mmCIF file of C-alpha atoms in Angstrom:
data_model
loop_
_atom_site.group_PDB
_atom_site.id
_atom_site.type_symbol
_atom_site.label_atom_id
_atom_site.label_comp_id
_atom_site.label_asym_id
_atom_site.label_seq_id
_atom_site.Cartn_x
_atom_site.Cartn_y
_atom_site.Cartn_z
ATOM 1 C CA MET A 542 55.070 -25.237 -26.005
ATOM 2 C CA CYS A 543 52.411 -24.808 -26.768
ATOM 3 C CA GLY A 544 51.338 -21.794 -24.701
ATOM 4 C CA ARG A 545 49.738 -19.536 -27.320
ATOM 5 C CA PHE A 546 48.641 -20.074 -30.900
ATOM 6 C CA VAL A 547 46.771 -18.520 -33.805
ATOM 7 C CA SER A 548 43.442 -19.932 -35.001
ATOM 8 C CA THR A 549 41.666 -18.318 -37.940
ATOM 9 C CA THR A 550 40.485 -21.426 -39.850
ATOM 10 C CA THR A 551 36.735 -21.317 -40.543
ATOM 11 C CA PRO A 552 34.393 -24.302 -40.357
ATOM 12 C CA GLN A 553 34.055 -24.106 -44.142
ATOM 13 C CA ASP A 554 37.844 -24.297 -44.507
ATOM 14 C CA LEU A 555 37.845 -27.440 -42.394
ATOM 15 C CA VAL A 556 35.131 -29.032 -44.521
ATOM 16 C CA SER A 557 37.333 -28.493 -47.568
ATOM 17 C CA LEU A 558 40.242 -30.102 -45.732
ATOM 18 C CA LEU A 559 38.546 -32.921 -43.802
ATOM 19 C CA GLY A 560 35.235 -33.580 -45.529
ATOM 20 C CA GLU A 561 31.804 -33.692 -43.911
ATOM 21 C CA LEU A 562 31.726 -31.940 -40.569
ATOM 22 C CA ARG A 563 28.885 -30.878 -38.296
ATOM 23 C CA TRP A 564 28.729 -27.928 -35.951
ATOM 24 C CA ASP A 565 26.125 -25.952 -34.085
ATOM 25 C CA PRO A 566 25.394 -22.686 -35.970
ATOM 26 C CA ALA A 567 24.673 -21.086 -32.577
ATOM 27 C CA GLU A 568 28.301 -21.628 -31.551
ATOM 28 C CA THR A 569 30.730 -18.993 -32.753
ATOM 29 C CA PHE A 570 34.237 -19.819 -33.932
ATOM 30 C CA ALA A 571 35.691 -16.344 -34.053
ATOM 31 C CA PRO A 572 39.268 -16.010 -35.357
ATOM 32 C CA SER A 573 41.941 -15.351 -32.763
ATOM 33 C CA TRP A 574 45.529 -14.264 -33.311
ATOM 34 C CA ASN A 575 46.427 -14.826 -29.650
ATOM 35 C CA VAL A 576 44.705 -17.933 -28.253
ATOM 36 C CA ALA A 577 45.619 -18.324 -24.575
ATOM 37 C CA PRO A 578 45.077 -21.028 -21.936
ATOM 38 C CA THR A 579 41.453 -21.408 -20.765
ATOM 39 C CA ASP A 580 40.196 -19.760 -23.998
ATOM 40 C CA PRO A 581 37.628 -21.683 -26.028
ATOM 41 C CA ILE A 582 39.350 -23.392 -28.955
ATOM 42 C CA PRO A 583 37.885 -25.147 -32.024
ATOM 43 C CA ALA A 584 38.390 -28.909 -32.021
ATOM 44 C CA VAL A 585 37.376 -31.636 -34.469
ATOM 45 C CA LEU A 586 36.302 -34.876 -32.818
ATOM 46 C CA GLU A 587 34.042 -37.856 -33.374
ATOM 47 C CA ARG A 588 31.185 -38.819 -31.013
ATOM 48 C CA LEU A 589 28.324 -41.276 -31.176
ATOM 49 C CA ASP A 590 24.929 -39.693 -31.728
ATOM 50 C CA ARG A 591 22.749 -40.720 -28.785
ATOM 51 C CA ASP A 592 19.621 -40.997 -30.894
ATOM 52 C CA THR A 593 20.950 -42.826 -33.963
ATOM 53 C CA GLY A 594 24.144 -44.459 -32.704
ATOM 54 C CA GLU A 595 25.941 -42.955 -35.720
ATOM 55 C CA LEU A 596 29.533 -41.844 -35.325
ATOM 56 C CA LEU A 597 29.557 -38.148 -36.231
ATOM 57 C CA ARG A 598 32.502 -35.894 -36.951
ATOM 58 C CA GLN A 599 31.931 -32.616 -35.187
ATOM 59 C CA LEU A 600 33.516 -29.218 -34.726
ATOM 60 C CA ARG A 601 33.105 -28.116 -31.119
ATOM 61 C CA PRO A 602 34.483 -25.372 -28.905
ATOM 62 C CA LEU A 603 36.482 -26.805 -26.000
ATOM 63 C CA ARG A 604 38.167 -24.954 -23.167
ATOM 64 C CA TRP A 605 41.951 -25.107 -23.509
ATOM 65 C CA GLY A 606 43.405 -26.867 -20.468
ATOM 66 C CA LEU A 607 42.330 -30.437 -19.829
ATOM 67 C CA VAL A 608 40.350 -31.237 -16.676
ATOM 68 C CA PRO A 609 40.277 -35.033 -16.025
ATOM 69 C CA SER A 610 36.853 -36.446 -15.205
ATOM 70 C CA TRP A 611 38.035 -37.418 -11.700
ATOM 71 C CA SER A 612 39.179 -33.891 -10.773
ATOM 72 C CA LYS A 613 37.548 -32.345 -7.696
ATOM 73 C CA ASP A 614 37.331 -28.980 -9.446
ATOM 74 C CA PRO A 615 38.431 -27.462 -12.784
ATOM 75 C CA SER A 616 41.100 -25.175 -11.344
ATOM 76 C CA GLY A 617 44.001 -27.360 -12.489
ATOM 77 C CA GLY A 618 43.061 -27.218 -16.167
ATOM 78 C CA ALA A 619 45.186 -24.175 -16.915
ATOM 79 C CA ARG A 620 48.265 -26.220 -15.993
ATOM 80 C CA MET A 621 47.398 -29.013 -18.422
ATOM 81 C CA ILE A 622 47.325 -27.215 -21.752
ATOM 82 C CA ASN A 623 49.961 -29.674 -23.042
ATOM 83 C CA ALA A 624 50.452 -33.427 -22.777
ATOM 84 C CA ARG A 625 53.912 -34.896 -23.358
ATOM 85 C CA SER A 626 53.851 -37.559 -26.081
ATOM 86 C CA GLU A 627 56.400 -39.578 -24.111
ATOM 87 C CA THR A 628 53.910 -40.209 -21.250
ATOM 88 C CA VAL A 629 50.521 -39.393 -22.760
ATOM 89 C CA ASP A 630 49.388 -43.058 -22.736
ATOM 90 C CA THR A 631 50.527 -43.733 -19.152
ATOM 91 C CA LYS A 632 49.986 -40.539 -17.151
ATOM 92 C CA PRO A 633 46.685 -40.780 -15.215
ATOM 93 C CA ALA A 634 45.507 -37.338 -16.345
ATOM 94 C CA PHE A 635 45.715 -38.276 -20.045
ATOM 95 C CA ARG A 636 45.740 -42.048 -20.601
ATOM 96 C CA LYS A 637 41.952 -42.559 -20.787
ATOM 97 C CA ALA A 638 41.541 -39.656 -23.184
ATOM 98 C CA PHE A 639 44.441 -40.915 -25.301
ATOM 99 C CA ALA A 640 42.675 -44.279 -25.583
ATOM 100 C CA SER A 641 39.300 -42.986 -26.738
ATOM 101 C CA ARG A 642 38.892 -39.189 -26.726
ATOM 102 C CA ARG A 643 41.257 -37.753 -29.303
ATOM 103 C CA CYS A 644 40.779 -34.642 -31.424
ATOM 104 C CA VAL A 645 42.589 -32.327 -33.804
ATOM 105 C CA ILE A 646 42.915 -28.618 -33.116
ATOM 106 C CA PRO A 647 43.424 -26.455 -36.225
ATOM 107 C CA ALA A 648 46.007 -23.690 -35.970
ATOM 108 C CA ASP A 649 47.759 -21.276 -38.287
ATOM 109 C CA GLY A 650 50.883 -21.540 -36.130
ATOM 110 C CA TYR A 651 52.030 -20.944 -32.587
ATOM 111 C CA PHE A 652 54.176 -18.585 -30.522
ATOM 112 C CA GLU A 653 57.325 -19.165 -28.507
ATOM 113 C CA TRP A 654 59.530 -16.755 -26.587
ATOM 114 C CA ARG A 655 63.250 -16.272 -25.999
ATOM 115 C CA GLU A 656 64.722 -13.882 -23.476
ATOM 116 C CA VAL A 657 66.751 -10.986 -24.818
ATOM 117 C CA PRO A 658 69.490 -9.985 -22.325
ATOM 118 C CA ALA A 659 69.545 -6.529 -20.800
ATOM 119 C CA THR A 660 71.875 -3.861 -22.159
ATOM 120 C CA ALA A 661 73.120 -0.611 -20.719
ATOM 121 C CA ASP A 662 70.054 1.249 -21.979
ATOM 122 C CA ARG A 663 67.401 -1.475 -22.034
ATOM 123 C CA LYS A 664 65.938 -4.005 -19.613
ATOM 124 C CA LYS A 665 65.789 -7.660 -20.570
ATOM 125 C CA TYR A 666 62.585 -8.719 -22.271
ATOM 126 C CA LYS A 667 60.980 -11.712 -23.972
ATOM 127 C CA GLN A 668 61.000 -11.690 -27.767
ATOM 128 C CA PRO A 669 58.083 -13.604 -29.331
ATOM 129 C CA TYR A 670 58.468 -15.765 -32.447
ATOM 130 C CA PHE A 671 55.730 -17.141 -34.668
ATOM 131 C CA LEU A 672 56.295 -20.697 -35.947
ATOM 132 C CA SER A 673 54.200 -22.035 -38.811
ATOM 133 C CA THR A 674 54.087 -24.348 -41.818
ATOM 134 C CA GLY A 675 52.369 -21.809 -44.077
ATOM 135 C CA GLY A 676 49.149 -23.844 -43.972
ATOM 136 C CA VAL A 677 46.701 -25.303 -41.471
ATOM 137 C CA MET A 678 48.331 -27.330 -38.708
ATOM 138 C CA LEU A 679 46.062 -30.074 -37.353
ATOM 139 C CA MET A 680 47.511 -30.250 -33.863
ATOM 140 C CA ALA A 681 47.008 -33.572 -32.097
ATOM 141 C CA GLY A 682 44.827 -33.158 -29.039
ATOM 142 C CA LEU A 683 42.844 -34.957 -26.366
ATOM 143 C CA TYR A 684 39.553 -33.943 -24.793
ATOM 144 C CA GLU A 685 37.643 -34.725 -21.622
ATOM 145 C CA PHE A 686 34.287 -34.042 -19.981
ATOM 146 C CA TRP A 687 34.126 -32.925 -16.360
ATOM 147 C CA ARG A 688 30.890 -32.981 -14.347
ATOM 148 C CA ASP A 689 30.212 -30.146 -11.933
ATOM 149 C CA ARG A 690 28.362 -31.954 -9.139
ATOM 150 C CA THR A 691 27.179 -28.687 -7.628
ATOM 151 C CA ARG A 692 24.848 -28.121 -10.600
ATOM 152 C CA ALA A 693 21.590 -29.806 -11.513
ATOM 153 C CA ASP A 694 21.472 -32.399 -14.300
ATOM 154 C CA ASP A 695 19.515 -30.065 -16.583
ATOM 155 C CA ASP A 696 21.894 -27.145 -16.044
ATOM 156 C CA PRO A 697 23.737 -26.442 -19.351
ATOM 157 C CA LEU A 698 26.834 -25.556 -17.308
ATOM 158 C CA ALA A 699 26.883 -28.918 -15.517
ATOM 159 C CA TRP A 700 29.414 -30.302 -17.999
ATOM 160 C CA LEU A 701 32.743 -28.760 -18.923
ATOM 161 C CA ALA A 702 34.495 -29.927 -22.115
ATOM 162 C CA THR A 703 38.257 -29.325 -22.161
ATOM 163 C CA ALA A 704 41.241 -30.158 -24.336
ATOM 164 C CA THR A 705 45.028 -30.423 -24.348
ATOM 165 C CA ILE A 706 47.664 -30.388 -27.117
ATOM 166 C CA ILE A 707 50.239 -33.178 -27.444
ATOM 167 C CA THR A 708 53.878 -32.076 -27.654
ATOM 168 C CA THR A 709 57.303 -33.598 -28.252
ATOM 169 C CA ASP A 710 60.983 -32.629 -28.387
ATOM 170 C CA ALA A 711 61.546 -29.841 -30.890
ATOM 171 C CA THR A 712 63.903 -30.304 -33.830
ATOM 172 C CA ASP A 713 65.426 -28.237 -36.609
ATOM 173 C CA SER A 714 64.153 -24.665 -36.839
ATOM 174 C CA ALA A 715 61.608 -25.113 -34.029
ATOM 175 C CA GLY A 716 64.384 -26.301 -31.737
ATOM 176 C CA ARG A 717 66.216 -23.005 -32.202
ATOM 177 C CA VAL A 718 63.422 -21.240 -30.341
ATOM 178 C CA HIS A 719 62.105 -23.770 -27.790
ATOM 179 C CA ASP A 720 62.803 -27.335 -26.727
ATOM 180 C CA ARG A 721 59.195 -28.514 -27.236
ATOM 181 C CA MET A 722 56.796 -28.358 -30.173
ATOM 182 C CA PRO A 723 53.259 -29.552 -30.974
ATOM 183 C CA LEU A 724 52.587 -32.789 -32.791
ATOM 184 C CA THR A 725 50.188 -32.907 -35.705
ATOM 185 C CA ILE A 726 48.019 -35.410 -37.580
ATOM 186 C CA ALA A 727 48.149 -35.635 -41.375
ATOM 187 C CA PRO A 728 44.730 -35.137 -43.017
ATOM 188 C CA ASP A 729 44.778 -38.718 -44.356
ATOM 189 C CA ASP A 730 45.325 -40.051 -40.813
ATOM 190 C CA VAL A 731 42.566 -38.024 -39.188
ATOM 191 C CA PRO A 732 39.872 -40.763 -39.521
ATOM 192 C CA VAL A 733 41.984 -43.266 -37.579
ATOM 193 C CA TRP A 734 43.139 -40.706 -35.019
ATOM 194 C CA LEU A 735 39.607 -39.529 -34.261
ATOM 195 C CA SER A 736 37.985 -42.981 -34.198
ATOM 196 C CA PRO A 737 37.280 -44.093 -30.593
ATOM 197 C CA THR A 738 37.498 -47.714 -31.758
ATOM 198 C CA HIS A 739 41.255 -47.437 -32.366
ATOM 199 C CA THR A 740 42.910 -47.901 -29.003
ATOM 200 C CA ASP A 741 46.321 -49.460 -29.699
ATOM 201 C CA PRO A 742 48.947 -47.077 -28.235
ATOM 202 C CA ALA A 743 51.670 -48.080 -30.712
ATOM 203 C CA GLU A 744 49.373 -47.467 -33.698
ATOM 204 C CA LEU A 745 48.244 -44.109 -32.303
ATOM 205 C CA HIS A 746 51.794 -42.952 -31.564
ATOM 206 C CA HIS A 747 52.697 -43.822 -35.140
ATOM 207 C CA LEU A 748 50.185 -41.218 -36.373
ATOM 208 C CA LEU A 749 51.821 -38.360 -34.443
ATOM 209 C CA ARG A 750 54.053 -36.213 -36.634
ATOM 210 C CA ARG A 751 56.219 -33.140 -36.232
ATOM 211 C CA PRO A 752 54.746 -30.380 -38.406
ATOM 212 C CA ALA A 753 56.877 -29.892 -41.539
ATOM 213 C CA ASP A 754 59.195 -32.543 -40.059
ATOM 214 C CA GLY A 755 60.348 -29.876 -37.592
ATOM 215 C CA ALA A 756 61.459 -27.449 -40.309
ATOM 216 C CA LEU A 757 58.958 -24.740 -39.428
ATOM 217 C CA ARG A 758 59.042 -21.155 -40.606
ATOM 218 C CA VAL A 759 60.258 -18.903 -37.816
ATOM 219 C CA ARG A 760 59.503 -15.182 -37.731
ATOM 220 C CA ALA A 761 60.001 -12.540 -35.052
ATOM 221 C CA VAL A 762 56.746 -10.716 -34.239
ATOM 222 C CA PRO A 763 55.925 -7.632 -32.126
ATOM 223 C CA PRO A 764 56.195 -7.950 -28.326
ATOM 224 C CA THR A 765 52.599 -6.751 -28.069
ATOM 225 C CA VAL A 766 51.590 -10.408 -28.434
ATOM 226 C CA ASN A 767 53.097 -11.007 -24.992
ATOM 227 C CA SER A 768 49.949 -9.597 -23.390
ATOM 228 C CA VAL A 769 46.602 -11.336 -23.748
ATOM 229 C CA ARG A 770 45.039 -7.908 -23.245
ATOM 230 C CA ALA A 771 46.598 -6.547 -26.447
ATOM 231 C CA PRO A 772 44.139 -5.881 -29.312
ATOM 232 C CA ASN A 773 43.520 -9.251 -30.953
ATOM 233 C CA GLY A 774 44.129 -8.956 -34.679
ATOM 234 C CA PRO A 775 46.440 -9.830 -37.598
ATOM 235 C CA GLN A 776 48.819 -7.021 -36.590
ATOM 236 C CA LEU A 777 50.152 -9.402 -33.942
ATOM 237 C CA LEU A 778 51.777 -11.339 -36.801
ATOM 238 C CA ASP A 779 53.581 -8.345 -38.309
ATOM 239 C CA THR A 780 57.256 -9.018 -38.924
ATOM 240 C CA ALA A 781 59.446 -7.449 -36.247
ATOM 241 C CA PRO A 782 63.212 -7.000 -35.815
ATOM 242 C CA ASP A 783 64.922 -10.152 -34.617
ATOM 243 C CA PRO A 784 67.415 -9.308 -31.862
ATOM 244 C CA LEU A 785 68.605 -12.904 -31.477
ATOM 245 C CA GLY A 786 68.945 -13.902 -35.132
ATOM 246 C CA LEU A 787 66.646 -16.925 -34.809
ATOM 247 C CA ALA A 788 64.205 -16.070 -37.618
ATOM 248 C CA ASP A 789 64.495 -17.491 -41.139
#
């Protein structure tokens, strides 16, 4: 976890949840029922405005899979879609971002898979499960900016903005499906979590929470979600038979 998730929350929904929020109308935040690594994902973060010096809360699309600023190229980003909470403040790839570049990534829920053994008339396959709280999950994330030195300063593609999701050991219903789960930030804690002036690791770790205290809703969904090439729509969340008896 977390390798795929669902994101259908609109900017207007986030304003209702988090208050004033700015975004570029030219940027699209299309809903996705099968967000995959390297996809653009919506992230809420706070940055200083270069002209006014004001700290602004923004909604920005970031590429999922963090690329540290010191990376030679962005190819390793797909392997860093998650950051373990146990080492996020010490691992070189994440510690600077954990100190000052934190974000929240809204999600409706996420997918995990369990292998179904083969039978006499069927090959083994991976059964997907959808885990959710029934509301918006503000997944705790980090973001980074990577400079492509092969491009000119005025090239809009010279900078790549990427993100990762912080995870921890899974408990309760989530633990039935997978041993890891995303951590979230409560809406009331978002201002502290996003603020780049808060850098104390102990205080920041204290803000990280298991969604629904680990008691997530678990539902078997169609195996079509296994492919990122499947039609992307709400049908991916249809209830499916549960061959392993893990669903609620």
